[in-house]
XYZ file of C-alpha atoms in Angstrom:
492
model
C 88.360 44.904 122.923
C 91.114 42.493 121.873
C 94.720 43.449 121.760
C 95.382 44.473 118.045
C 92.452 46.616 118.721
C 93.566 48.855 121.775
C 97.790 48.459 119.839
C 95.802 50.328 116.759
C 93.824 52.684 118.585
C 96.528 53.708 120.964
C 98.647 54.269 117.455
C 95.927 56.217 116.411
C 95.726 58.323 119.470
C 99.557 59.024 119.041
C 99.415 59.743 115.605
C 96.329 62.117 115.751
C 97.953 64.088 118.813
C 101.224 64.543 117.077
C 99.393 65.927 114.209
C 97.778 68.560 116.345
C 100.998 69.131 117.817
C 102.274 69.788 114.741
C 99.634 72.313 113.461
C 100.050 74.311 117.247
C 104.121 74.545 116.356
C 103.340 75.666 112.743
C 101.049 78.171 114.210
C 103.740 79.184 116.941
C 106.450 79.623 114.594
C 104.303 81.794 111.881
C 103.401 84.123 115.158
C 106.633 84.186 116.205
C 107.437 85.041 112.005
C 105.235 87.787 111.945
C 107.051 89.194 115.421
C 110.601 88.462 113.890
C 109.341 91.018 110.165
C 107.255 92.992 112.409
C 109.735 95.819 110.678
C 107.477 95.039 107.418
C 104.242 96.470 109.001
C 105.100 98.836 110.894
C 103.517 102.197 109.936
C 106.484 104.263 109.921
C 104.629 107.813 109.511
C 103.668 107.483 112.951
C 106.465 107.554 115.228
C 105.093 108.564 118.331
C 102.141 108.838 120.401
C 100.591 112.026 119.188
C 98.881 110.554 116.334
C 96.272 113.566 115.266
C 92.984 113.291 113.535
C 94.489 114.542 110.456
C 96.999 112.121 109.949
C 94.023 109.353 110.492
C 92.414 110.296 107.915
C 95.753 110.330 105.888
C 96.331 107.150 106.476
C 93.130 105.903 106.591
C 92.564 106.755 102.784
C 96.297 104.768 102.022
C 94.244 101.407 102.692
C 90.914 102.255 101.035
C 93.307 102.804 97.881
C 94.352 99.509 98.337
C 90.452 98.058 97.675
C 90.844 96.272 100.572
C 88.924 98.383 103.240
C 85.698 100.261 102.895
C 85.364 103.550 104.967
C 82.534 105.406 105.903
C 82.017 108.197 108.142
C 79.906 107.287 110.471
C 79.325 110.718 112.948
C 81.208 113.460 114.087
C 82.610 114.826 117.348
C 81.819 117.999 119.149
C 84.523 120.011 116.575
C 83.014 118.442 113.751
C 85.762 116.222 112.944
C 84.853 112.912 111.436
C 84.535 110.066 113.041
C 85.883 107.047 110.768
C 84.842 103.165 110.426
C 86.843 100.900 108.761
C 85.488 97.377 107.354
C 87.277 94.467 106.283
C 86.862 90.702 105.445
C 83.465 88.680 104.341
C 83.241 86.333 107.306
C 80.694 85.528 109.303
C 82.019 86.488 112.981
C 81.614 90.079 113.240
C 84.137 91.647 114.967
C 84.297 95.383 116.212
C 87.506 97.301 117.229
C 87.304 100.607 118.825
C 90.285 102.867 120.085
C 91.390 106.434 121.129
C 87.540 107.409 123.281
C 90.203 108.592 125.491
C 92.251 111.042 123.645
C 95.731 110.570 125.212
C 95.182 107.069 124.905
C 96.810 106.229 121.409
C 98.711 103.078 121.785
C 96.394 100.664 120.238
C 95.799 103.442 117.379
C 99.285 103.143 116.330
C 98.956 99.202 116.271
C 95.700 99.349 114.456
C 97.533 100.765 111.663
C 99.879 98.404 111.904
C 97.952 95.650 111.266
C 96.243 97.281 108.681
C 99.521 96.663 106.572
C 99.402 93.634 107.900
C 95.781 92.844 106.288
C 97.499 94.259 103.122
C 100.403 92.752 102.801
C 101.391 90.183 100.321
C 104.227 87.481 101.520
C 104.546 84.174 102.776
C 101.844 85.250 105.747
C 98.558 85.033 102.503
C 97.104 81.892 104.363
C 97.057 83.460 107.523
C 95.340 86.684 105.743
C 93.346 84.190 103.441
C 91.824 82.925 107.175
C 91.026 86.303 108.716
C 89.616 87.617 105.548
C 87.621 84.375 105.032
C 86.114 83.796 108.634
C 85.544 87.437 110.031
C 84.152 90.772 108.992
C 86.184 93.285 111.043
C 84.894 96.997 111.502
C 87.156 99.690 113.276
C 86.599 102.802 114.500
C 90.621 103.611 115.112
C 90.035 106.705 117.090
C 87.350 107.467 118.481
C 87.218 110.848 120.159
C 89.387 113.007 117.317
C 88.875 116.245 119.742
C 90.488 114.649 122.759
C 93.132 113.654 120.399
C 93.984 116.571 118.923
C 94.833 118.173 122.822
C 95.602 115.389 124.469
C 93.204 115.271 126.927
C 91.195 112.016 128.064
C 88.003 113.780 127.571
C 85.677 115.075 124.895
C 84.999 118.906 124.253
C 81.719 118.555 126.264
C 84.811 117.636 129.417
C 82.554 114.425 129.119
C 84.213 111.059 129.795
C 83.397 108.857 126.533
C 83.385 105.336 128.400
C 81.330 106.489 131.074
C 78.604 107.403 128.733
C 76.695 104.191 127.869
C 73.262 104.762 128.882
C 73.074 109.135 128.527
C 74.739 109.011 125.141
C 74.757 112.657 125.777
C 78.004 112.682 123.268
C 78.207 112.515 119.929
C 81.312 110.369 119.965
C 79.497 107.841 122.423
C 76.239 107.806 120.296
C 78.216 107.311 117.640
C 79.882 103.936 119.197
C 76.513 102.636 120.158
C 75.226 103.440 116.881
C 77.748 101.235 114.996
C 77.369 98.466 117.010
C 73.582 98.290 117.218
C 73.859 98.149 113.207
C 76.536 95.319 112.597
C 75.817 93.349 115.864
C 78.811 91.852 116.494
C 79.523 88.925 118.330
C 83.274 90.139 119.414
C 84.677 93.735 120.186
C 88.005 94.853 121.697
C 87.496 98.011 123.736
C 91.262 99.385 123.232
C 92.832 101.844 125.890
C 96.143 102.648 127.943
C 96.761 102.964 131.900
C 98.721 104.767 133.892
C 102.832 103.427 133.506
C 102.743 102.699 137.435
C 100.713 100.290 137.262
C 102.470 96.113 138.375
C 101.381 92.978 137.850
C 100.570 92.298 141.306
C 102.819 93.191 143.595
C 105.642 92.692 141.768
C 108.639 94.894 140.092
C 106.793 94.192 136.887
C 105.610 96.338 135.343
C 101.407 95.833 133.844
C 102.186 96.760 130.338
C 99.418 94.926 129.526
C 96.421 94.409 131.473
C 93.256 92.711 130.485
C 89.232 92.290 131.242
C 86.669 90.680 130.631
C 84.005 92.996 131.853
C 81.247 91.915 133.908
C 77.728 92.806 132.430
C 76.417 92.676 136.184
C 76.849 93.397 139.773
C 77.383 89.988 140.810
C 80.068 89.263 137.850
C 78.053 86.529 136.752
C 79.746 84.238 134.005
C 77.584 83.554 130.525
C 78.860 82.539 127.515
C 79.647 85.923 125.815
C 81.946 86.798 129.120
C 82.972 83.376 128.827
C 84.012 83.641 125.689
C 85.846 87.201 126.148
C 88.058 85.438 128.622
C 88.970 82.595 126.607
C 90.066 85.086 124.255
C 91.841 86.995 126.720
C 93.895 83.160 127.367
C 94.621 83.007 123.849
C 96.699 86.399 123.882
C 98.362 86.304 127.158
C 99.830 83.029 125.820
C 101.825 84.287 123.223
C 102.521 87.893 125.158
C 104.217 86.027 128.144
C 106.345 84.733 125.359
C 107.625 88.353 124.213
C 107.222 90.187 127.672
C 106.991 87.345 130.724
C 105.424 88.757 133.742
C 104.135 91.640 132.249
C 100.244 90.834 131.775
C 97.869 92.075 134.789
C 93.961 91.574 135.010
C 92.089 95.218 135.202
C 89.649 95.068 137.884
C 86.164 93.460 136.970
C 83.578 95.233 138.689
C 80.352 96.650 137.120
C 80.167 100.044 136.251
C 76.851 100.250 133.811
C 78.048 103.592 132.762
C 80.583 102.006 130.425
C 80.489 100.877 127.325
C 82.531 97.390 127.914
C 79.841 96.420 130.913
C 77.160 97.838 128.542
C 78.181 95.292 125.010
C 78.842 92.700 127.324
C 75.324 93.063 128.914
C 74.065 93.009 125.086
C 75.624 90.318 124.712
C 78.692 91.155 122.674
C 81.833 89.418 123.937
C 83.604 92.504 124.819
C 87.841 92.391 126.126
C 89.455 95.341 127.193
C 93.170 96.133 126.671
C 94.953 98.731 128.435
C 98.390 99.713 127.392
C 100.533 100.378 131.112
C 103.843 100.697 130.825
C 107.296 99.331 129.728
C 110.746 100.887 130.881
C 112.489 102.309 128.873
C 109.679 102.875 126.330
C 108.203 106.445 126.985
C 106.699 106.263 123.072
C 104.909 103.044 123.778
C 106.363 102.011 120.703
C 107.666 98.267 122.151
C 104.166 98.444 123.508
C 102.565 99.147 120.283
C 104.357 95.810 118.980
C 102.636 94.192 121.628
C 99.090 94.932 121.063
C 99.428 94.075 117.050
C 100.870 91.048 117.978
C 98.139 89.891 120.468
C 95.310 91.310 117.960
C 97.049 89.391 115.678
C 96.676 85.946 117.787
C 92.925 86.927 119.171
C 92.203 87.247 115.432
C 93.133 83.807 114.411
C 92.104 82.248 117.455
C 88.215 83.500 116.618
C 88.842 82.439 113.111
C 89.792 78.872 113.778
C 87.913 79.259 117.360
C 90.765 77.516 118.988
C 90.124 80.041 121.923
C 87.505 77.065 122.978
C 89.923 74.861 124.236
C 91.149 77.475 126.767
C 90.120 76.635 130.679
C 88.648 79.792 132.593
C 90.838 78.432 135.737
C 93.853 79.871 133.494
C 91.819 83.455 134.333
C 92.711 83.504 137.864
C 96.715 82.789 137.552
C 97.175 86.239 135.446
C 97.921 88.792 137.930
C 95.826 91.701 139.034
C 96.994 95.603 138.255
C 98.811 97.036 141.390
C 99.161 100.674 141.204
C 102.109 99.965 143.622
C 105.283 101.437 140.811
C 106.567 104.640 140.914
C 109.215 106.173 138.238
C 112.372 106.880 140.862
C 112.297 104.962 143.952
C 115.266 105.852 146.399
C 115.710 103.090 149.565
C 117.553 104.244 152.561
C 118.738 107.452 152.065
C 119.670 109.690 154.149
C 117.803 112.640 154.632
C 117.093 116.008 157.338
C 114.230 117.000 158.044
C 113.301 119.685 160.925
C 116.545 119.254 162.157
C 116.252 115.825 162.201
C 118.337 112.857 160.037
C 116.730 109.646 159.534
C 117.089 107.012 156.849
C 113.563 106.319 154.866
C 112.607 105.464 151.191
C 111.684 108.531 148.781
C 108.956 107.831 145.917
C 109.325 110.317 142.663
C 106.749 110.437 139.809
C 107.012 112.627 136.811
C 104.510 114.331 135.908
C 103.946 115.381 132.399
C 103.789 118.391 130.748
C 102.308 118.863 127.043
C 104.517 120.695 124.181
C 103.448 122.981 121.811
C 100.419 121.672 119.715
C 100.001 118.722 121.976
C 102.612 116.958 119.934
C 105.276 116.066 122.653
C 106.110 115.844 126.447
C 108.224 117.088 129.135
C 108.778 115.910 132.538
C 108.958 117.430 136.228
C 109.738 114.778 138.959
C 108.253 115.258 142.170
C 108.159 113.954 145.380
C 105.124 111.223 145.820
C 105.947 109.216 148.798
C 108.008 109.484 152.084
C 108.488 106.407 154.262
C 107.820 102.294 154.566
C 107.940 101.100 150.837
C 109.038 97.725 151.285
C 106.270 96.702 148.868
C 106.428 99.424 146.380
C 109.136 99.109 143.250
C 109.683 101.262 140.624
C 110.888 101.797 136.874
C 114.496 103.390 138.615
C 115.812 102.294 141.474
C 119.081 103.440 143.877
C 120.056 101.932 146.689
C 121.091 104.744 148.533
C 121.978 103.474 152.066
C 125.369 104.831 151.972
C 124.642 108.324 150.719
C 122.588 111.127 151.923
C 120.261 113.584 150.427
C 121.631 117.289 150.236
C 120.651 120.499 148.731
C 121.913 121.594 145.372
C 124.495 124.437 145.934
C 123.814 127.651 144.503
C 126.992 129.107 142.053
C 126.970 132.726 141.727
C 128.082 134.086 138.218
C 127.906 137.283 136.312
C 125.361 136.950 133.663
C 128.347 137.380 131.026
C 130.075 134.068 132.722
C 126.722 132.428 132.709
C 126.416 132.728 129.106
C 129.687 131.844 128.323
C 130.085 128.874 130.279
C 130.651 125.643 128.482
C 128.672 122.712 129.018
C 131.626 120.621 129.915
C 132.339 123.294 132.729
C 128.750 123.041 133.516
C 128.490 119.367 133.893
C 132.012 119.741 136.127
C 129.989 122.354 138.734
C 127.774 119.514 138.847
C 129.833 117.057 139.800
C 131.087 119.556 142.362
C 127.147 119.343 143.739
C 125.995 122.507 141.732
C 122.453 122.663 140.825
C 121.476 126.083 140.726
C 123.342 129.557 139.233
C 121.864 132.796 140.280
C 123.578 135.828 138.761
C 125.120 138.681 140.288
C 124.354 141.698 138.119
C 121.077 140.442 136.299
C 117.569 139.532 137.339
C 116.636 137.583 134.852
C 113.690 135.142 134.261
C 114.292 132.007 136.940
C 113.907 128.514 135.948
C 114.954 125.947 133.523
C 116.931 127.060 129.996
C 116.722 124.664 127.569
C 120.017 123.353 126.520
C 121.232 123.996 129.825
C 122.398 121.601 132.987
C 122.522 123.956 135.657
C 118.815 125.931 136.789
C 118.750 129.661 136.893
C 117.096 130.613 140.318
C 117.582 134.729 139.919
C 114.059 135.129 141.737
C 114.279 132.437 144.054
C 116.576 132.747 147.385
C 115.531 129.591 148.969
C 115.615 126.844 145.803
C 114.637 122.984 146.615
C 116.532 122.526 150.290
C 115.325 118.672 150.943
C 112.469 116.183 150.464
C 108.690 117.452 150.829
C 105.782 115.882 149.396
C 105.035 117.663 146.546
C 108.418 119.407 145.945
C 110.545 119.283 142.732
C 112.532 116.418 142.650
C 115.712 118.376 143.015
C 118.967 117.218 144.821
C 122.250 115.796 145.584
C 122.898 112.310 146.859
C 126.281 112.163 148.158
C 128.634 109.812 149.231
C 131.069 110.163 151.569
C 131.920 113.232 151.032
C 131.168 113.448 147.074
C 128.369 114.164 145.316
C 127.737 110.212 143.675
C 124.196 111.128 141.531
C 122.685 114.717 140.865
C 118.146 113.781 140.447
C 117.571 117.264 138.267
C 113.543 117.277 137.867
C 113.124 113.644 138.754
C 115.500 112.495 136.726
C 118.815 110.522 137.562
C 122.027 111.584 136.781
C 125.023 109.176 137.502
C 128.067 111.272 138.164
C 130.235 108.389 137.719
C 129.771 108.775 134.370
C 130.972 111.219 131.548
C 129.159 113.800 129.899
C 128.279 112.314 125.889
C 127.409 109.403 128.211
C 124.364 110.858 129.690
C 120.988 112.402 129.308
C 119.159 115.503 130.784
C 115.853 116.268 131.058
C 114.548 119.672 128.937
């Protein structure tokens, strides 16, 4: 090869490369577009997680108005309620989405419906629809188990777990699922749940709030080309979610369990990726979390249009982090606490457990003590450093009923402040516990009320400073004293 030749073929080189560089930065800046007017397709009738069956079916009929999506019924769950599948695009690449076969698991719901709007839209982002519609034919089954849904359990009215139901299909919800996806064989599904918010990416502060798999359709985790390309895929969306969240993508753990239905497609060769919703702090809705997944279904949707995901190296796999359940929601490190007569300086872990409202449409909280001891690699959503203060009991203020009910909430937050938790009366026995709208905790029936740190006790007491109480943890929550009343936040 003479010189002219290799001048004009390096030229060429250059000039092809920059052109792909150029199409990767268009394609970066439309993503990071569609994050920037995420405000546009947002589907503001569901603002939180207790999306019910009804209000599927609500919104489902919204975008079949639009001619845009076909619907069908395709079974229905123990109750009777139906069970919904969505279709859209003329493609060839079949691509299934299923969420909600856990009922408390709504996150990806709420997205789904997002990028329904998305898919209906009409603004500068038409080429991008123009591909998906073009290239795939997407089917989606947006929630799955409808009775689990409506009481926010995990499991179906049989008490049967849904993804551990692959090969007895004894419910009608998981019958259903293998049903749809023996008759449109597709080559791609997303299996879409949520985890438990203390789960890390490895052992890290960070928190998984999103965690991926590509499940293995064996017992030795083989790799063929349909797990193959399920982790490419995978690539392609923690990509552009390390851009929006960094350090917040973990790997689920891969082994085989033939019972569920991610193991099962991928063994029938259906490229199946899993994404669980963790958590984010701060974001007890999942609704910054719900941005997430549409924007990384967004991404895995062009990627298997254009199949870009090709390009991605399986050695990327192994960098993204594993889930840790190491988090807790209140850590507190070195405090000072007595136990038996006996004052030593540990590290307290405090998780809140949940408790459903009326209709299983909202959620309260009740801290309690998880952990007691060496937590040097634990971490949590809320952190004190507490080596300068120790734990006490909440003080007990006796009142007549008549003072109880007349005391102002800015005298009430003061009695905190003074190390009050607790207010038994002196002329009334009255119901004990919490009062909604209240600070302080009625204890009428109870003479001995949270006295220090036990495994399993109500997060429920003073950590002091000096001499002065410095934060008040009512119910596992923190309350800086430091601070003044319109300020702060208490748990009902």
């Amino acid at each position: 090869m003479d010189f002219k030749r290799i001048i004009f073929t390096a030229f060429l080189f250059i000039i092809v490369q920059f052109g792909f560089a150029q199409d990767s930065l268009k394609a970066k800046t439309e993503l990071d577009q569609i994050w920037d007017n995420y405000d546009l397709f947002h589907e503001a009738t569901i603002q939180n997680r207790f999306i019910k069956h009804a209000d599927v079916v609500q919104l489902i009929q919204k975008h079949v108005n639009s001619g845009l999506f076909i619907n069908e019924e395709i079974g229905k769950s123990v109750r009777g309620r139906s069970i919904n599948h969505l279709s859209y695009g003329r493609g060839k690449t079949k691509v299934l989405l299923w969420s909600q076969m856990h009922g408390d698991e709504s996150t990806a719901t709420m997205a789904l419906f997002d990028l329904f709007n998305f898919l209906s839209g009409n603004d500068e982002f038409d080429p991008l629809r123009r591909l998906i519609k073009n290239n795939l034919e997407l089917h989606f089954v947006p929630m799955l188990n409808p009775d689990g849904a409506q009481e926010w359990k995990r499991r179906n009215d049989l008490e049967i777990d849904i993804n551990r139901d692959a090969r007895l299909l004894v419910t009608p919800e998981g019958r259903t699922l293998m049903d749809i996806a023996k008759r449109i064989e597709p080559q791609i599904a997303f299996n879409l749940h949520d985890q438990s918010t203390l789960y890390a990416a490895g052992r890290t502060d960070k928190t998984a709030t999103i965690s991926f798999l590509a499940p293995a359709y064996n017992y030795p985790k083989d790799m063929n080309e349909s797990r193959k390309r399920a982790t490419q895929l995978i690539l392609e969306m923690n990509d552009v979610l390390q851009s929006k969240s960094p350090g917040n993508v973990a790997k689920y753990d891969d082994a085989f369990d033939p019972r569920c239905f991610g193991d099962t497609f991928q063994a029938m060769g259906i490229s199946t990726i899993l994404i669980e919703s963790g958590g984010f702090r701060a974001d007890p809705e999942k609704q910054f979390i719900r941005k997430l997944n549409f924007y990384a279904l967004i991404r895995a949707l062009e990627s298997i249009a254009t199949n870009s995901y090709q390009s991605q190296s399986l050695a990327k796999y192994d960098a993204i982090p594993e889930n840790s359940r190491s988090l807790y929601d209140l850590l507190i490190r070195n405090v000072s606490i007595t136990k038996e007569g006996i004052a030593f300086r540990t590290n307290l872990g405090i998780n809140l457990a949940q408790i459903k409202g009326p209709n299983f449409a909202s959620m309260t909280y009740n801290g309690r003590v998880e952990e007691i001891g060496d937590m040097e690699l634990s971490y949590a959503h809320q952190e004190i450093e507490a080596s300068t203060m120790n734990l006490v009991p909440g003080k007990v203020k006796f009142l007549m009923k008549a003072e109880w009910d007349s005391l102002s909430r800015d005298e009430e937050f003061e009695l905190l402040k003074e190390g009050y938790l607790y207010v038994k009366h002196t002329d009334s026995q009255s119901s004990s516990g919490s009062v909604s709208g209240r600070i302080l905790h009625l204890t009428n029936q109870d003479n001995s009320p949270v006295q220090t740190a036990t495994i399993g006790q109500q997060a429920q007491f003073i950590l002091i400073e000096g001499s002065k109480p410095r934060y008040a943890i009512i119910k596992g929550f923190v309350i800086d004293l430091t601070k003044e009343l319109q300020d702060l936040t208490f748990p009902e």
